[in-house]
Each structure stands twice: as C-alpha cells, then as structure tokens.
PDB file of C-alpha atoms in Angstrom:
ATOM      1  CA  ARG A 211      89.661 129.800  31.540  1.00  0.00           C
ATOM      2  CA  ILE A 212      93.085 128.534  30.474  1.00  0.00           C
ATOM      3  CA  ARG A 213      93.949 131.981  29.161  1.00  0.00           C
ATOM      4  CA  TRP A 214      92.945 133.484  32.508  1.00  0.00           C
ATOM      5  CA  PHE A 215      95.325 131.147  34.411  1.00  0.00           C
ATOM      6  CA  THR A 216      98.081 131.845  31.888  1.00  0.00           C
ATOM      7  CA  PHE A 217      97.638 135.583  32.323  1.00  0.00           C
ATOM      8  CA  LEU A 218      97.781 135.299  36.121  1.00  0.00           C
ATOM      9  CA  CYS A 219     100.868 133.068  36.124  1.00  0.00           C
ATOM     10  CA  ARG A 220     102.696 135.509  33.828  1.00  0.00           C
ATOM     11  CA  SER A 221     101.635 138.557  35.810  1.00  0.00           C
ATOM     12  CA  PRO A 222     104.562 140.669  37.103  1.00  0.00           C
ATOM     13  CA  HIS A 223     102.907 140.935  40.515  1.00  0.00           C
ATOM     14  CA  LEU A 224     104.211 138.275  42.909  1.00  0.00           C
ATOM     15  CA  LEU A 225     100.991 138.100  44.940  1.00  0.00           C
ATOM     16  CA  VAL A 226      98.879 137.474  41.840  1.00  0.00           C
ATOM     17  CA  ARG A 227     101.258 134.750  40.592  1.00  0.00           C
ATOM     18  CA  THR A 228     101.300 133.064  43.995  1.00  0.00           C
ATOM     19  CA  MET A 229      97.502 132.998  44.219  1.00  0.00           C
ATOM     20  CA  ALA A 230      97.202 131.616  40.691  1.00  0.00           C
ATOM     21  CA  ARG A 231      99.714 128.824  41.282  1.00  0.00           C
ATOM     22  CA  LYS A 232      98.056 127.892  44.576  1.00  0.00           C
ATOM     23  CA  THR A 233      94.681 127.742  42.824  1.00  0.00           C
ATOM     24  CA  ILE A 234      96.128 125.274  40.299  1.00  0.00           C
ATOM     25  CA  MET A 235      98.171 123.299  42.831  1.00  0.00           C
ATOM     26  CA  MET A 236      95.638 122.584  45.550  1.00  0.00           C
ATOM     27  CA  PRO A 237      93.403 120.224  43.516  1.00  0.00           C
ATOM     28  CA  LYS A 238      96.567 118.219  42.805  1.00  0.00           C
ATOM     29  CA  VAL A 239      97.300 118.004  46.530  1.00  0.00           C
ATOM     30  CA  LYS A 240      93.767 116.795  47.192  1.00  0.00           C
ATOM     31  CA  MET A 241      94.161 114.184  44.473  1.00  0.00           C
ATOM     32  CA  GLN A 242      97.513 113.186  45.980  1.00  0.00           C
ATOM     33  CA  LEU A 243      95.819 112.699  49.349  1.00  0.00           C
ATOM     34  CA  PHE A 244      93.175 110.566  47.637  1.00  0.00           C
ATOM     35  CA  GLY A 245      95.873 108.387  46.061  1.00  0.00           C
ATOM     36  CA  LEU A 246      97.646 107.893  49.392  1.00  0.00           C
ATOM     37  CA  LEU A 247      94.395 106.826  51.064  1.00  0.00           C
ATOM     38  CA  ASP A 248      93.348 104.511  48.194  1.00  0.00           C
ATOM     39  CA  GLU A 249      95.384 101.514  49.346  1.00  0.00           C
ATOM     40  CA  ASP A 250      93.727  98.946  47.059  1.00  0.00           C
ATOM     41  CA  GLY A 251      93.861 101.232  44.004  1.00  0.00           C
ATOM     42  CA  ASP A 252      90.198 100.814  43.014  1.00  0.00           C
ATOM     43  CA  GLN A 253      89.696 104.590  42.560  1.00  0.00           C
ATOM     44  CA  HIS A 254      87.233 104.663  45.480  1.00  0.00           C
ATOM     45  CA  LEU A 255      87.738 105.154  49.208  1.00  0.00           C
ATOM     46  CA  SER A 256      86.104 102.368  51.176  1.00  0.00           C
ATOM     47  CA  SER A 257      84.786 102.757  54.708  1.00  0.00           C
ATOM     48  CA  LYS A 258      88.119 101.494  56.065  1.00  0.00           C
ATOM     49  CA  GLU A 259      90.117 103.948  53.949  1.00  0.00           C
ATOM     50  CA  MET A 260      87.836 106.842  54.883  1.00  0.00           C
ATOM     51  CA  LYS A 261      88.252 105.911  58.551  1.00  0.00           C
ATOM     52  CA  LYS A 262      91.992 106.375  58.067  1.00  0.00           C
ATOM     53  CA  PHE A 263      91.310 109.915  56.860  1.00  0.00           C
ATOM     54  CA  ALA A 264      88.942 110.471  59.787  1.00  0.00           C
ATOM     55  CA  GLY A 265      91.757 109.413  62.109  1.00  0.00           C
ATOM     56  CA  LEU A 266      93.937 112.135  60.619  1.00  0.00           C
ATOM     57  CA  ARG A 267      91.115 114.559  61.374  1.00  0.00           C
ATOM     58  CA  GLY A 268      91.036 113.448  65.030  1.00  0.00           C
ATOM     59  CA  PHE A 269      88.325 110.773  65.008  1.00  0.00           C
ATOM     60  CA  GLU A 270      88.825 108.379  67.931  1.00  0.00           C
ATOM     61  CA  GLY A 271      85.465 106.621  68.075  1.00  0.00           C
ATOM     62  CA  SER A 272      84.730 102.900  67.976  1.00  0.00           C
ATOM     63  CA  ASN A 273      84.017 100.864  64.852  1.00  0.00           C
ATOM     64  CA  ASP A 274      80.270 101.070  65.475  1.00  0.00           C
ATOM     65  CA  GLU A 275      80.460 104.840  65.837  1.00  0.00           C
ATOM     66  CA  TRP A 276      82.395 105.088  62.583  1.00  0.00           C
ATOM     67  CA  VAL A 277      79.862 102.911  60.740  1.00  0.00           C
ATOM     68  CA  ALA A 278      77.123 105.316  61.791  1.00  0.00           C
ATOM     69  CA  GLU A 279      79.251 108.336  60.856  1.00  0.00           C
ATOM     70  CA  TYR A 280      80.153 106.866  57.460  1.00  0.00           C
ATOM     71  CA  ARG A 281      76.495 106.055  56.747  1.00  0.00           C
ATOM     72  CA  GLU A 282      75.545 109.655  57.527  1.00  0.00           C
ATOM     73  CA  LEU A 283      78.323 111.045  55.293  1.00  0.00           C
ATOM     74  CA  SER A 284      77.337 108.724  52.436  1.00  0.00           C
ATOM     75  CA  GLY A 285      73.735 109.932  52.574  1.00  0.00           C
ATOM     76  CA  ARG A 286      74.746 113.574  52.868  1.00  0.00           C
ATOM     77  CA  TYR A 287      77.208 113.576  49.941  1.00  0.00           C
ATOM     78  CA  GLY A 288      75.620 110.878  47.773  1.00  0.00           C
ATOM     79  CA  TRP A 289      78.406 108.301  48.060  1.00  0.00           C
ATOM     80  CA  ASP A 290      78.057 104.645  47.204  1.00  0.00           C
ATOM     81  CA  ARG A 291      78.109 102.985  50.635  1.00  0.00           C
ATOM     82  CA  ARG A 292      79.904  99.896  49.352  1.00  0.00           C
ATOM     83  CA  GLY A 293      82.447 101.499  47.048  1.00  0.00           C
ATOM     84  CA  GLY A 294      82.793 104.850  48.798  1.00  0.00           C
ATOM     85  CA  PRO A 295      83.531 108.242  47.222  1.00  0.00           C
ATOM     86  CA  ASP A 296      85.533 108.527  44.018  1.00  0.00           C
ATOM     87  CA  VAL A 297      88.226 111.182  43.526  1.00  0.00           C
ATOM     88  CA  HIS A 298      85.773 113.876  42.397  1.00  0.00           C
ATOM     89  CA  GLN A 299      83.434 113.261  45.327  1.00  0.00           C
ATOM     90  CA  PHE A 300      86.365 113.237  47.742  1.00  0.00           C
ATOM     91  CA  VAL A 301      87.703 116.554  46.404  1.00  0.00           C
ATOM     92  CA  ALA A 302      84.216 118.043  46.763  1.00  0.00           C
ATOM     93  CA  PHE A 303      84.083 116.689  50.329  1.00  0.00           C
ATOM     94  CA  LEU A 304      87.376 118.400  51.163  1.00  0.00           C
ATOM     95  CA  SER A 305      86.216 121.636  49.536  1.00  0.00           C
ATOM     96  CA  ASP A 306      82.913 121.889  51.433  1.00  0.00           C
ATOM     97  CA  LYS A 307      83.636 124.688  53.894  1.00  0.00           C
ATOM     98  CA  GLY A 308      80.540 123.884  55.920  1.00  0.00           C
ATOM     99  CA  GLY A 309      81.255 120.170  56.123  1.00  0.00           C
ATOM    100  CA  PRO A 310      83.356 117.992  58.444  1.00  0.00           C
ATOM    101  CA  GLY A 311      85.925 117.193  55.745  1.00  0.00           C
ATOM    102  CA  TYR A 312      87.013 120.713  54.865  1.00  0.00           C
ATOM    103  CA  CYS A 313      90.822 121.131  55.039  1.00  0.00           C
ATOM    104  CA  ASP A 314      92.966 124.180  54.502  1.00  0.00           C
ATOM    105  CA  ASP A 315      96.226 124.147  52.573  1.00  0.00           C
ATOM    106  CA  GLU A 316      98.485 123.438  55.557  1.00  0.00           C
ATOM    107  CA  GLU A 317      96.317 120.558  56.766  1.00  0.00           C
ATOM    108  CA  LEU A 318      96.333 118.924  53.335  1.00  0.00           C
ATOM    109  CA  MET A 319     100.104 119.098  53.086  1.00  0.00           C
ATOM    110  CA  THR A 320     100.517 117.759  56.643  1.00  0.00           C
ATOM    111  CA  TYR A 321      98.202 114.799  55.978  1.00  0.00           C
ATOM    112  CA  CYS A 322     100.086 113.913  52.780  1.00  0.00           C
ATOM    113  CA  GLN A 323     103.440 114.086  54.565  1.00  0.00           C
ATOM    114  CA  ASN A 324     102.202 111.882  57.434  1.00  0.00           C
ATOM    115  CA  LEU A 325     100.833 109.259  55.053  1.00  0.00           C
ATOM    116  CA  GLU A 326     103.997 109.247  52.929  1.00  0.00           C
ATOM    117  CA  PHE A 327     106.141 108.866  56.059  1.00  0.00           C
ATOM    118  CA  SER A 328     104.001 105.953  57.219  1.00  0.00           C
ATOM    119  CA  ASP A 329     104.232 104.260  53.796  1.00  0.00           C
ATOM    120  CA  ASN A 330     108.023 104.728  53.721  1.00  0.00           C
ATOM    121  CA  GLN A 331     108.311 103.140  57.162  1.00  0.00           C
ATOM    122  CA  LYS A 332     106.340 100.108  55.974  1.00  0.00           C
ATOM    123  CA  ASP A 333     108.537  99.811  52.871  1.00  0.00           C
ATOM    124  CA  GLU A 334     111.729 100.019  54.937  1.00  0.00           C
ATOM    125  CA  GLU A 335     110.475  97.379  57.370  1.00  0.00           C
ATOM    126  CA  ARG A 336     109.597  95.090  54.465  1.00  0.00           C
ATOM    127  CA  HIS A 337     112.972  95.641  52.785  1.00  0.00           C
ATOM    128  CA  ASP A 338     114.777  95.074  56.090  1.00  0.00           C
ATOM    129  CA  GLY A 339     112.868  91.813  56.541  1.00  0.00           C
ATOM    130  CA  GLU A 340     113.855  90.669  53.044  1.00  0.00           C
ATOM    131  CA  PHE A 341     117.459  91.664  53.691  1.00  0.00           C
ATOM    132  CA  GLN A 342     117.543  89.722  56.976  1.00  0.00           C
ATOM    133  CA  ALA A 343     116.083  86.651  55.246  1.00  0.00           C
ATOM    134  CA  ARG A 344     118.831  86.789  52.599  1.00  0.00           C
ATOM    135  CA  MET A 345     121.465  87.171  55.293  1.00  0.00           C
ATOM    136  CA  ASN A 346     120.110  84.128  57.133  1.00  0.00           C
ATOM    137  CA  LEU A 347     120.391  82.088  53.953  1.00  0.00           C
ATOM    138  CA  MET A 348     123.955  83.283  53.398  1.00  0.00           C
ATOM    139  CA  THR A 349     125.140  82.575  56.961  1.00  0.00           C
ATOM    140  CA  GLY A 350     123.475  79.165  57.182  1.00  0.00           C
ATOM    141  CA  ASN A 351     120.925  80.138  59.807  1.00  0.00           C
ATOM    142  CA  ALA A 352     117.992  79.292  57.570  1.00  0.00           C
ATOM    143  CA  ARG A 353     116.069  76.102  58.282  1.00  0.00           C
ATOM    144  CA  SER A 354     117.094  73.062  56.294  1.00  0.00           C
ATOM    145  CA  PRO A 355     114.668  72.103  53.479  1.00  0.00           C
ATOM    146  CA  VAL A 356     115.025  68.410  54.445  1.00  0.00           C
ATOM    147  CA  GLY A 357     113.146  67.606  57.609  1.00  0.00           C
ATOM    148  CA  GLY A 358     112.658  71.282  58.468  1.00  0.00           C
ATOM    149  CA  LEU A 359     115.607  71.409  60.860  1.00  0.00           C
ATOM    150  CA  ALA A 360     118.751  73.489  60.860  1.00  0.00           C
ATOM    151  CA  PRO A 361     121.974  71.624  60.089  1.00  0.00           C
ATOM    152  CA  THR A 362     123.631  70.200  63.200  1.00  0.00           C
ATOM    153  CA  THR A 363     127.327  70.259  64.073  1.00  0.00           C
ATOM    154  CA  PRO A 364     128.885  66.827  64.782  1.00  0.00           C
ATOM    155  CA  ALA A 365     130.052  66.222  68.350  1.00  0.00           C
ATOM    156  CA  ARG A 366     133.770  66.860  68.936  1.00  0.00           C
ATOM    157  CA  ASP A 367     135.995  64.275  70.574  1.00  0.00           C
ATOM    158  CA  ALA A 368     136.766  65.333  74.165  1.00  0.00           C
ATOM    159  CA  ASN A 369     140.445  64.257  73.882  1.00  0.00           C
ATOM    160  CA  ARG A 370     140.934  66.029  70.549  1.00  0.00           C
ATOM    161  CA  PRO A 371     142.232  69.588  70.843  1.00  0.00           C
ATOM    162  CA  PRO A 372     139.945  72.223  69.366  1.00  0.00           C
ATOM    163  CA  GLN A 373     140.877  73.419  65.923  1.00  0.00           C
ATOM    164  CA  ALA A 374     140.848  77.045  64.921  1.00  0.00           C
ATOM    165  CA  THR A 375     137.877  77.925  62.767  1.00  0.00           C
ATOM    166  CA  PRO A 376     138.952  79.687  59.594  1.00  0.00           C
ATOM    167  CA  THR A 377     137.710  83.224  59.500  1.00  0.00           C
ATOM    168  CA  LYS A 378     135.437  84.232  56.693  1.00  0.00           C
ATOM    169  CA  ALA A 379     135.610  87.649  55.115  1.00  0.00           C
ATOM    170  CA  PRO A 380     132.428  89.578  55.902  1.00  0.00           C
ATOM    171  CA  HIS A 381     130.015  90.297  53.102  1.00  0.00           C
ATOM    172  CA  PRO A 382     129.778  93.973  52.062  1.00  0.00           C
ATOM    173  CA  ASP A 383     126.183  93.994  53.355  1.00  0.00           C
ATOM    174  CA  GLU A 384     127.505  93.223  56.846  1.00  0.00           C
ATOM    175  CA  MET A 385     130.013  96.072  56.921  1.00  0.00           C
ATOM    176  CA  GLY A 386     128.928  99.545  57.967  1.00  0.00           C
ATOM    177  CA  ARG A 387     125.287  99.487  56.876  1.00  0.00           C
ATOM    178  CA  GLN A 388     124.199 103.018  56.167  1.00  0.00           C
ATOM    179  CA  LYS A 389     121.118 104.361  54.443  1.00  0.00           C
ATOM    180  CA  MET A 390     121.727 105.988  51.076  1.00  0.00           C
ATOM    181  CA  GLU A 391     119.445 108.171  48.985  1.00  0.00           C
ATOM    182  CA  CYS A 392     118.998 107.142  45.362  1.00  0.00           C
ATOM    183  CA  PRO A 393     119.796 110.032  42.976  1.00  0.00           C
ATOM    184  CA  ARG A 394     117.317 108.674  40.448  1.00  0.00           C
ATOM    185  CA  CYS A 395     114.112 107.997  42.439  1.00  0.00           C
ATOM    186  CA  GLY A 396     114.966 109.743  45.727  1.00  0.00           C
ATOM    187  CA  TYR A 397     114.201 106.639  47.829  1.00  0.00           C
ATOM    188  CA  LYS A 398     116.316 106.387  50.986  1.00  0.00           C
ATOM    189  CA  SER A 399     117.112 102.868  52.188  1.00  0.00           C
ATOM    190  CA  PHE A 400     119.834 100.368  52.945  1.00  0.00           C
ATOM    191  CA  PRO A 401     121.327  99.482  49.526  1.00  0.00           C
ATOM    192  CA  GLN A 402     121.473  95.979  48.113  1.00  0.00           C
ATOM    193  CA  TRP A 403     124.960  94.790  47.176  1.00  0.00           C
ATOM    194  CA  MET A 404     125.357  92.921  43.901  1.00  0.00           C
ATOM    195  CA  ASN A 405     128.728  92.280  42.242  1.00  0.00           C
ATOM    196  CA  ASP A 406     130.390  94.604  44.782  1.00  0.00           C
ATOM    197  CA  LYS A 407     128.077  97.461  43.757  1.00  0.00           C
ATOM    198  CA  ALA A 408     125.329  99.092  45.825  1.00  0.00           C
ATOM    199  CA  HIS A 409     121.898  99.050  44.184  1.00  0.00           C
ATOM    200  CA  CYS A 410     118.744 100.974  45.132  1.00  0.00           C
ATOM    201  CA  LEU A 411     116.127  98.613  46.568  1.00  0.00           C
ATOM    202  CA  LYS A 412     113.317 100.451  44.751  1.00  0.00           C
ATOM    203  CA  CYS A 413     114.594 101.136  41.214  1.00  0.00           C
ATOM    204  CA  ASP A 414     117.793  98.993  41.173  1.00  0.00           C
ATOM    205  CA  HIS A 415     119.888 102.026  40.205  1.00  0.00           C
ATOM    206  CA  VAL A 416     123.626 101.705  40.946  1.00  0.00           C
ATOM    207  CA  LEU A 417     124.477 104.101  43.772  1.00  0.00           C
TER     208      LEU A 417
END
C-alpha cells in the first residue's frame, strides 16, 4: 500500500499526483477538524462538541431536539453516548456518503477555517483583557488591595493656585498599537513590550 502511494506521488502525470496527495491529505483534514472540536482534549466528542459540528452543518434545533438527534446518531454509529465518538468513529461518520455527517473536501476546509478563526478571536480577546489589566495596574486605575478602594486624591486648597502636573512619558504599549505577525509561530496579535522589545504573546519570540 505504501509503495502504491509512493508510485502515485512520483508519477509524471499531474492529475495522478494530485489525486494521490488528496487521498493522503483528507484524513488529516478530518483529524484536524476533530482536534478543533475536541475542546476538552479527551479524544472524544461529547454531545456538546458534536452539537457544535451540527451547527456548522446547519442544525438550528433546540437542546431537546439535539438530544434526540444525538441519541439516534449514537445508536446508528455505535458511539458511547456519554463519551461520544473517538477520532476513528468521527472520521467514519464524515466518510459515510449516505449519512448526515458526510462532508466533501471544500466543506471540511471551510469548517476548519471557521473554527480556527473563532479560536483566534477568543485568544485575542483574552490577550487584550490581560493587556488591559496590566495597563490598569501601571496607570494606577486598579483597585487598592487595602480596603478594596482606589486611591483617593487629597482635596486642594481653594485659595492655592493649581500646580502643573508633570507629564509622564507614555509606555511603548500605549503608542501606536498595531498587530504584528510572529515569524516563528505565525500568530498575529498585539505584541507585549518587555525591556523596550516587542515579544509575541504566544511563543514569547522577539519581533
């Protein structure tokens, strides 16, 4: 079997090579889709995770309707109702041309791209929240650890002329924030400044 794939991939005919590479690639795409749906990493797709896939397929029913649908799918394909299908059962589910889970190549790639985009959005929102929390600590807007109140400014004498507040140089993080793509891991985000150097939020590589 390996020799057959090797022969096809080395064939001088472009059509034969393309078909051979697609035959090898598509199981990887199905496994990639499985990994994107497996949020808890237990190597099984629970009812909640399978409902996410059903939503990609256009399912818009209620929770009760999905419970009935999931029970029917579990009985039809022999899944464990508690754990859900493993990667091999999920790939077989996607490959069943007569079943509701069959997906062609374009659909698989679209689903993977949508899930990756959604995960990247969640990561950026989390990183932005962490960045804002650090900025609050730096600018003194964080709540005081004593008494749980922010520090108060003493009242100024009405007869005393106001004094000019010394200006503080802005931190590099406050100047011209712009997303940068890490050359090492390819993650695109707002960089974290440390020692006047921009670092990738994902792999800490110096940009």
